[in-house]
mmCIF file of C-alpha atoms in Angstrom:
data_model
loop_
_atom_site.group_PDB
_atom_site.id
_atom_site.type_symbol
_atom_site.label_atom_id
_atom_site.label_comp_id
_atom_site.label_asym_id
_atom_site.label_seq_id
_atom_site.Cartn_x
_atom_site.Cartn_y
_atom_site.Cartn_z
ATOM 1 C CA MET C 270 21.974 -7.250 -0.203
ATOM 2 C CA LYS C 271 18.162 -6.997 -0.435
ATOM 3 C CA THR C 272 16.831 -3.781 -1.935
ATOM 4 C CA ILE C 273 13.443 -2.697 -0.504
ATOM 5 C CA LEU C 274 11.217 0.091 -1.843
ATOM 6 C CA LEU C 275 8.870 1.345 0.799
ATOM 7 C CA THR C 276 6.161 3.994 -0.017
ATOM 8 C CA GLY C 277 4.722 6.099 2.715
ATOM 9 C CA GLY C 278 7.967 5.689 4.477
ATOM 10 C CA THR C 279 8.291 9.099 6.246
ATOM 11 C CA SER C 280 5.799 8.659 9.056
ATOM 12 C CA GLY C 281 3.707 6.147 11.001
ATOM 13 C CA ILE C 282 4.050 2.430 10.404
ATOM 14 C CA GLY C 283 6.094 2.957 7.214
ATOM 15 C CA LEU C 284 8.763 4.853 9.156
ATOM 16 C CA GLU C 285 8.890 2.297 11.914
ATOM 17 C CA SER C 286 9.147 -0.623 9.488
ATOM 18 C CA ALA C 287 11.901 1.179 7.616
ATOM 19 C CA VAL C 288 13.928 1.179 10.851
ATOM 20 C CA ASP C 289 13.414 -2.544 11.283
ATOM 21 C CA LEU C 290 14.171 -3.311 7.680
ATOM 22 C CA ALA C 291 17.435 -1.240 7.739
ATOM 23 C CA LYS C 292 18.461 -3.087 10.888
ATOM 24 C CA SER C 293 18.109 -6.365 8.986
ATOM 25 C CA GLY C 294 20.851 -5.258 6.603
ATOM 26 C CA ALA C 295 18.723 -4.470 3.562
ATOM 27 C CA ARG C 296 19.059 -1.346 1.434
ATOM 28 C CA VAL C 297 15.950 0.607 2.151
ATOM 29 C CA VAL C 298 14.633 3.191 -0.302
ATOM 30 C CA LEU C 299 11.991 5.419 1.339
ATOM 31 C CA VAL C 300 9.410 7.163 -0.699
ATOM 32 C CA GLY C 301 7.984 10.483 0.483
ATOM 33 C CA ARG C 302 6.244 13.544 -0.899
ATOM 34 C CA ASP C 303 8.172 16.392 0.680
ATOM 35 C CA ALA C 304 11.830 16.629 -0.140
ATOM 36 C CA LYS C 305 13.041 18.050 3.201
ATOM 37 C CA LYS C 306 10.866 15.827 5.328
ATOM 38 C CA THR C 307 11.992 12.806 3.384
ATOM 39 C CA ALA C 308 15.601 13.737 3.697
ATOM 40 C CA ASP C 309 15.180 14.276 7.435
ATOM 41 C CA LYS C 310 13.548 10.865 7.849
ATOM 42 C CA VAL C 311 16.313 9.075 5.950
ATOM 43 C CA GLU C 312 18.727 10.494 8.504
ATOM 44 C CA GLU C 313 16.478 9.456 11.316
ATOM 45 C CA VAL C 314 16.264 5.935 10.023
ATOM 46 C CA LYS C 315 20.007 5.719 9.692
ATOM 47 C CA ARG C 316 20.426 7.018 13.358
ATOM 48 C CA ARG C 317 17.954 4.709 14.825
ATOM 49 C CA SER C 318 18.927 1.601 12.885
ATOM 50 C CA GLY C 319 22.621 2.199 12.869
ATOM 51 C CA ALA C 320 22.599 1.356 9.190
ATOM 52 C CA SER C 321 23.996 3.466 6.325
ATOM 53 C CA ASN C 322 22.054 1.920 3.339
ATOM 54 C CA VAL C 323 19.001 4.114 3.492
ATOM 55 C CA GLU C 324 18.065 6.242 0.509
ATOM 56 C CA SER C 325 15.097 7.982 -0.818
ATOM 57 C CA LEU C 326 12.913 8.949 -3.793
ATOM 58 C CA LEU C 327 9.933 11.306 -4.060
ATOM 59 C CA CYS C 328 6.417 10.793 -5.242
ATOM 60 C CA ASP C 329 2.932 12.172 -4.941
ATOM 61 C CA PHE C 330 0.602 9.248 -5.200
ATOM 62 C CA GLY C 331 -2.213 11.449 -6.148
ATOM 63 C CA SER C 332 -0.500 11.938 -9.504
ATOM 64 C CA GLN C 333 -0.049 9.167 -12.007
ATOM 65 C CA LYS C 334 2.610 11.283 -13.729
ATOM 66 C CA SER C 335 4.539 11.349 -10.453
ATOM 67 C CA ILE C 336 4.145 7.605 -9.989
ATOM 68 C CA ARG C 337 5.544 6.997 -13.419
ATOM 69 C CA ALA C 338 8.448 9.309 -12.681
ATOM 70 C CA LEU C 339 9.080 7.316 -9.469
ATOM 71 C CA ALA C 340 9.272 4.130 -11.426
ATOM 72 C CA ASP C 341 11.640 5.677 -13.923
ATOM 73 C CA ALA C 342 13.839 7.140 -11.196
ATOM 74 C CA TYR C 343 13.994 3.821 -9.385
ATOM 75 C CA ARG C 344 14.998 1.957 -12.587
ATOM 76 C CA ALA C 345 17.729 4.561 -13.280
ATOM 77 C CA LYS C 346 19.321 4.078 -9.874
ATOM 78 C CA TYR C 347 18.790 0.395 -9.057
ATOM 79 C CA ASP C 348 19.057 -2.782 -10.956
ATOM 80 C CA ARG C 349 17.026 -4.966 -8.641
ATOM 81 C CA LEU C 350 13.994 -4.906 -6.395
ATOM 82 C CA ASP C 351 13.635 -7.659 -3.776
ATOM 83 C CA VAL C 352 10.700 -6.289 -1.844
ATOM 84 C CA LEU C 353 8.117 -3.654 -2.746
ATOM 85 C CA VAL C 354 6.000 -2.378 0.098
ATOM 86 C CA ASN C 355 2.871 -0.403 -0.932
ATOM 87 C CA ASN C 356 2.146 1.524 2.218
ATOM 88 C CA ALA C 357 1.321 5.099 1.103
ATOM 89 C CA GLY C 358 -2.249 5.981 1.811
ATOM 90 C CA SER C 359 -4.616 8.829 2.537
ATOM 91 C CA VAL C 360 -8.240 9.797 3.351
ATOM 92 C CA PHE C 361 -10.275 12.804 2.487
ATOM 93 C CA ASP C 362 -13.098 14.365 4.395
ATOM 94 C CA LYS C 363 -14.979 15.493 1.321
ATOM 95 C CA ARG C 364 -15.026 13.886 -2.186
ATOM 96 C CA THR C 365 -11.883 15.163 -3.928
ATOM 97 C CA THR C 366 -10.560 14.371 -7.352
ATOM 98 C CA THR C 367 -6.925 14.159 -8.483
ATOM 99 C CA GLU C 368 -5.264 15.837 -11.412
ATOM 100 C CA ASP C 369 -6.166 12.685 -13.322
ATOM 101 C CA GLY C 370 -9.854 13.258 -12.622
ATOM 102 C CA ILE C 371 -10.209 10.259 -10.236
ATOM 103 C CA GLU C 372 -11.690 10.236 -6.741
ATOM 104 C CA ALA C 373 -8.635 10.821 -4.535
ATOM 105 C CA THR C 374 -8.972 8.071 -1.924
ATOM 106 C CA PHE C 375 -9.282 5.364 -4.589
ATOM 107 C CA ALA C 376 -6.577 6.958 -6.648
ATOM 108 C CA VAL C 377 -3.969 7.154 -3.898
ATOM 109 C CA ASN C 378 -4.765 3.938 -1.958
ATOM 110 C CA HIS C 379 -5.608 1.470 -4.812
ATOM 111 C CA LEU C 380 -4.561 2.891 -8.152
ATOM 112 C CA GLY C 381 -1.225 4.132 -6.834
ATOM 113 C CA PRO C 382 -0.030 0.756 -5.723
ATOM 114 C CA PHE C 383 -1.563 -0.891 -8.800
ATOM 115 C CA LEU C 384 0.280 1.379 -11.147
ATOM 116 C CA LEU C 385 3.557 1.355 -9.385
ATOM 117 C CA THR C 386 3.631 -2.369 -9.037
ATOM 118 C CA ASN C 387 2.854 -3.029 -12.649
ATOM 119 C CA LEU C 388 5.515 -0.537 -13.723
ATOM 120 C CA LEU C 389 8.176 -2.412 -11.628
ATOM 121 C CA LEU C 390 6.832 -5.915 -12.062
ATOM 122 C CA ASP C 391 9.435 -7.090 -14.527
ATOM 123 C CA LEU C 392 12.260 -5.901 -12.160
ATOM 124 C CA LEU C 393 10.660 -7.826 -9.287
ATOM 125 C CA VAL C 394 10.456 -10.962 -11.407
ATOM 126 C CA LYS C 395 14.031 -10.505 -12.503
ATOM 127 C CA SER C 396 15.035 -10.200 -8.800
ATOM 128 C CA ALA C 397 13.107 -13.337 -7.681
ATOM 129 C CA PRO C 398 12.661 -14.567 -5.111
ATOM 130 C CA ALA C 399 10.861 -11.276 -4.376
ATOM 131 C CA ARG C 400 7.887 -10.034 -2.442
ATOM 132 C CA ILE C 401 5.135 -7.506 -2.648
ATOM 133 C CA VAL C 402 3.448 -6.278 0.491
ATOM 134 C CA ASN C 403 0.107 -4.309 0.196
ATOM 135 C CA VAL C 404 -1.059 -2.495 3.266
ATOM 136 C CA SER C 405 -4.862 -2.930 3.470
ATOM 137 C CA SER C 406 -7.283 -2.674 6.451
ATOM 138 C CA ARG C 407 -10.039 -4.516 8.254
ATOM 139 C CA ALA C 408 -12.213 -1.778 6.777
ATOM 140 C CA HIS C 409 -12.464 -3.896 3.623
ATOM 141 C CA TYR C 410 -14.903 -6.243 5.357
ATOM 142 C CA ARG C 411 -17.572 -3.570 5.421
ATOM 143 C CA SER C 412 -17.102 -2.503 1.795
ATOM 144 C CA THR C 413 -18.141 -3.316 -1.754
ATOM 145 C CA ILE C 414 -17.074 -2.335 -5.272
ATOM 146 C CA ASP C 415 -19.805 -0.529 -7.105
ATOM 147 C CA PHE C 416 -18.548 -0.278 -10.694
ATOM 148 C CA GLU C 417 -21.410 1.956 -11.691
ATOM 149 C CA ASN C 418 -20.420 4.527 -8.969
ATOM 150 C CA LEU C 419 -16.780 3.650 -8.454
ATOM 151 C CA GLY C 420 -15.696 7.157 -7.560
ATOM 152 C CA TYR C 421 -18.984 8.239 -5.992
ATOM 153 C CA GLU C 422 -19.658 10.314 -9.047
ATOM 154 C CA ASN C 423 -23.412 9.741 -8.449
ATOM 155 C CA GLY C 424 -23.293 10.592 -4.682
ATOM 156 C CA GLY C 425 -22.908 8.502 -1.557
ATOM 157 C CA TYR C 426 -19.438 9.612 -0.677
ATOM 158 C CA GLY C 427 -18.333 9.237 2.865
ATOM 159 C CA ILE C 428 -14.783 9.119 4.298
ATOM 160 C CA MET C 429 -15.120 5.591 5.683
ATOM 161 C CA ALA C 430 -17.011 4.267 2.636
ATOM 162 C CA ALA C 431 -14.280 5.623 0.327
ATOM 163 C CA TYR C 432 -11.458 4.352 2.517
ATOM 164 C CA GLY C 433 -13.011 0.882 2.887
ATOM 165 C CA ARG C 434 -13.519 0.598 -0.929
ATOM 166 C CA SER C 435 -9.927 1.454 -1.556
ATOM 167 C CA LYS C 436 -8.747 -1.085 0.969
ATOM 168 C CA LEU C 437 -10.989 -3.761 -0.534
ATOM 169 C CA GLY C 438 -9.267 -2.876 -3.797
ATOM 170 C CA ASN C 439 -5.945 -3.650 -2.134
ATOM 171 C CA VAL C 440 -7.047 -7.229 -1.235
ATOM 172 C CA LEU C 441 -8.653 -7.924 -4.588
ATOM 173 C CA PHE C 442 -5.530 -6.714 -6.305
ATOM 174 C CA THR C 443 -3.350 -8.851 -4.127
ATOM 175 C CA ARG C 444 -5.305 -12.023 -4.904
ATOM 176 C CA GLU C 445 -5.506 -11.405 -8.660
ATOM 177 C CA LEU C 446 -1.827 -10.426 -8.945
ATOM 178 C CA SER C 447 -0.792 -13.536 -7.054
ATOM 179 C CA LYS C 448 -2.461 -15.692 -9.756
ATOM 180 C CA ARG C 449 -0.792 -13.728 -12.578
ATOM 181 C CA LEU C 450 2.627 -14.245 -10.838
ATOM 182 C CA GLU C 451 2.245 -17.950 -10.299
ATOM 183 C CA GLY C 452 5.519 -19.724 -10.990
ATOM 184 C CA LYS C 453 7.553 -16.487 -11.310
ATOM 185 C CA GLY C 454 9.085 -16.481 -7.852
ATOM 186 C CA VAL C 455 7.304 -13.315 -6.658
ATOM 187 C CA THR C 456 4.817 -13.444 -3.735
ATOM 188 C CA VAL C 457 2.216 -10.879 -2.953
ATOM 189 C CA ASN C 458 0.227 -10.523 0.267
ATOM 190 C CA ALA C 459 -2.014 -7.931 1.936
ATOM 191 C CA LEU C 460 -2.257 -7.021 5.608
ATOM 192 C CA HIS C 461 -4.085 -5.091 8.146
ATOM 193 C CA PRO C 462 -1.490 -3.646 10.601
ATOM 194 C CA GLY C 463 -3.954 -3.372 13.399
ATOM 195 C CA ALA C 464 -5.655 -0.296 14.642
ATOM 196 C CA VAL C 465 -2.701 2.066 14.845
ATOM 197 C CA ALA C 466 -2.363 5.535 16.286
ATOM 198 C CA THR C 467 -0.985 7.432 13.164
ATOM 199 C CA ASN C 468 -1.800 10.674 11.404
ATOM 200 C CA ILE C 469 -3.577 9.169 8.413
ATOM 201 C CA TRP C 470 -6.911 10.305 9.919
ATOM 202 C CA ALA C 471 -5.804 13.949 10.119
ATOM 203 C CA GLY C 472 -8.113 14.575 7.194
ATOM 204 C CA ALA C 473 -11.143 13.317 9.121
ATOM 205 C CA PRO C 474 -14.012 15.777 9.682
ATOM 206 C CA SER C 475 -13.646 18.012 12.721
ATOM 207 C CA TRP C 476 -16.669 16.345 14.420
ATOM 208 C CA ALA C 477 -14.915 12.962 14.408
ATOM 209 C CA LYS C 478 -11.598 14.089 15.805
ATOM 210 C CA PRO C 479 -12.470 14.005 19.538
ATOM 211 C CA ALA C 480 -13.598 10.402 19.185
ATOM 212 C CA LEU C 481 -10.493 9.553 17.128
ATOM 213 C CA ALA C 482 -8.329 11.061 19.842
ATOM 214 C CA LEU C 483 -10.025 8.946 22.486
ATOM 215 C CA LEU C 484 -9.630 5.753 20.337
ATOM 216 C CA LYS C 485 -5.880 6.405 19.956
ATOM 217 C CA LEU C 486 -5.502 5.695 23.656
ATOM 218 C CA PHE C 487 -6.401 2.093 22.872
ATOM 219 C CA MET C 488 -4.694 1.697 19.552
ATOM 220 C CA ARG C 489 -1.383 -0.141 18.723
ATOM 221 C CA THR C 490 1.692 1.994 18.467
ATOM 222 C CA PRO C 491 3.297 2.776 15.077
ATOM 223 C CA GLU C 492 6.225 0.527 16.078
ATOM 224 C CA GLN C 493 3.813 -2.401 16.567
ATOM 225 C CA GLY C 494 1.996 -1.747 13.293
ATOM 226 C CA GLY C 495 5.343 -1.450 11.492
ATOM 227 C CA GLN C 496 6.314 -4.904 12.721
ATOM 228 C CA THR C 497 3.455 -6.450 10.679
ATOM 229 C CA ILE C 498 4.942 -4.923 7.475
ATOM 230 C CA THR C 499 8.389 -6.143 8.322
ATOM 231 C CA HIS C 500 7.064 -9.663 8.973
ATOM 232 C CA LEU C 501 5.669 -9.931 5.524
ATOM 233 C CA ALA C 502 8.540 -8.151 3.897
ATOM 234 C CA ILE C 503 11.355 -10.376 5.242
ATOM 235 C CA GLY C 504 9.884 -12.933 7.633
ATOM 236 C CA ALA C 505 11.190 -16.499 7.047
ATOM 237 C CA ASP C 506 7.876 -18.138 8.034
ATOM 238 C CA VAL C 507 5.936 -16.398 5.231
ATOM 239 C CA GLU C 508 8.459 -17.346 2.537
ATOM 240 C CA GLY C 509 6.610 -18.782 -0.513
ATOM 241 C CA LYS C 510 3.117 -17.817 0.816
ATOM 242 C CA THR C 511 1.110 -15.665 -1.608
ATOM 243 C CA GLY C 512 -2.336 -14.254 -2.355
ATOM 244 C CA LEU C 513 -3.160 -14.089 1.392
ATOM 245 C CA TYR C 514 -4.581 -11.621 3.850
ATOM 246 C CA PHE C 515 -2.888 -11.129 7.214
ATOM 247 C CA ASP C 516 -4.453 -9.323 10.214
ATOM 248 C CA GLU C 517 -1.453 -8.187 12.330
ATOM 249 C CA HIS C 518 0.688 -11.296 12.149
ATOM 250 C CA GLU C 519 -1.941 -13.902 11.554
ATOM 251 C CA GLN C 520 -3.345 -15.227 8.320
ATOM 252 C CA LYS C 521 -7.121 -14.490 8.081
ATOM 253 C CA THR C 522 -9.949 -15.074 5.641
ATOM 254 C CA ALA C 523 -10.648 -11.924 3.753
ATOM 255 C CA SER C 524 -14.262 -10.767 3.130
ATOM 256 C CA ARG C 525 -16.543 -12.663 0.715
ATOM 257 C CA GLU C 526 -16.300 -9.953 -1.944
ATOM 258 C CA ALA C 527 -12.424 -9.800 -1.546
ATOM 259 C CA ARG C 528 -12.478 -13.461 -2.510
ATOM 260 C CA ASP C 529 -14.717 -13.066 -5.533
ATOM 261 C CA ASP C 530 -12.580 -13.777 -8.631
ATOM 262 C CA SER C 531 -14.998 -12.114 -11.006
ATOM 263 C CA VAL C 532 -14.885 -8.859 -9.000
ATOM 264 C CA ALA C 533 -11.068 -9.063 -8.859
ATOM 265 C CA GLN C 534 -10.849 -9.511 -12.675
ATOM 266 C CA ARG C 535 -13.257 -6.778 -13.349
ATOM 267 C CA LEU C 536 -11.406 -4.402 -11.004
ATOM 268 C CA TRP C 537 -8.109 -5.297 -12.676
ATOM 269 C CA ALA C 538 -9.450 -4.424 -16.064
ATOM 270 C CA LYS C 539 -10.958 -1.099 -14.789
ATOM 271 C CA SER C 540 -7.702 -0.289 -13.097
ATOM 272 C CA LEU C 541 -5.724 -0.801 -16.280
ATOM 273 C CA GLU C 542 -8.162 1.524 -17.997
ATOM 274 C CA LEU C 543 -7.813 4.246 -15.277
ATOM 275 C CA THR C 544 -4.028 4.077 -15.238
ATOM 276 C CA HIS C 545 -3.699 3.831 -18.996
ATOM 277 C CA LEU C 546 -1.795 0.605 -18.901
ATOM 278 C CA PRO C 547 -2.028 -1.978 -21.754
ATOM 279 C CA SER C 548 -4.482 -4.715 -21.291
ATOM 280 C CA SER C 549 -3.076 -7.920 -19.873
#
């Protein structure tokens, strides 16, 4: 039985993918922040999927201490990891820093997956063939990595700028990690799930919310977005494919900066520094 760890699994596309993955017969481990909500969603996934192998762990991806605790808790309970889905994400109206002193959008959306993946990487390799799925966004096309102002310490913060940078980080991480995993039986791919009507933009400024409400009328449903995650997590047609970027179900060419190896390597080194992981 495959064991799948899915972060951000209590709402939106993560929840919908969890239902599909549970239907496939896999053991699905949902990760959420709130204990009661997470427990309720486990029961919902069981009910909707008709499967019983649905469990949960807790984590606040704005805290590196919490991410390390999640990795420890997973190891204590499970001896294999066939698929890791890095789906947890957030946005912030105003520049916010985490308890680790890092700009929150970048911390949650990029450093969170970077840290968790590295902490569980040996288990993924041990469980090979295994997969890593990183949920990114088309927003990465309009973004750059400014290493001199990575967390907007020197100004220039905007909700979309910060979000796009973090999602560019996801694609750069995916490509660099795929090279480091070559020959180890673990694939890693990034995806844009489509413009999906979820609650991630609840933190948007009040002036933007009427426009977002209108846009939601034309967006894909969470069920449709979740299918994109499911496809990369267990789809037979993507078996063995790695280091790629998918838009919905189709392989696409990522942005020029997302394909810059020097930027990817520099971001990897900076991410190790920010997460206090040993150099590699």
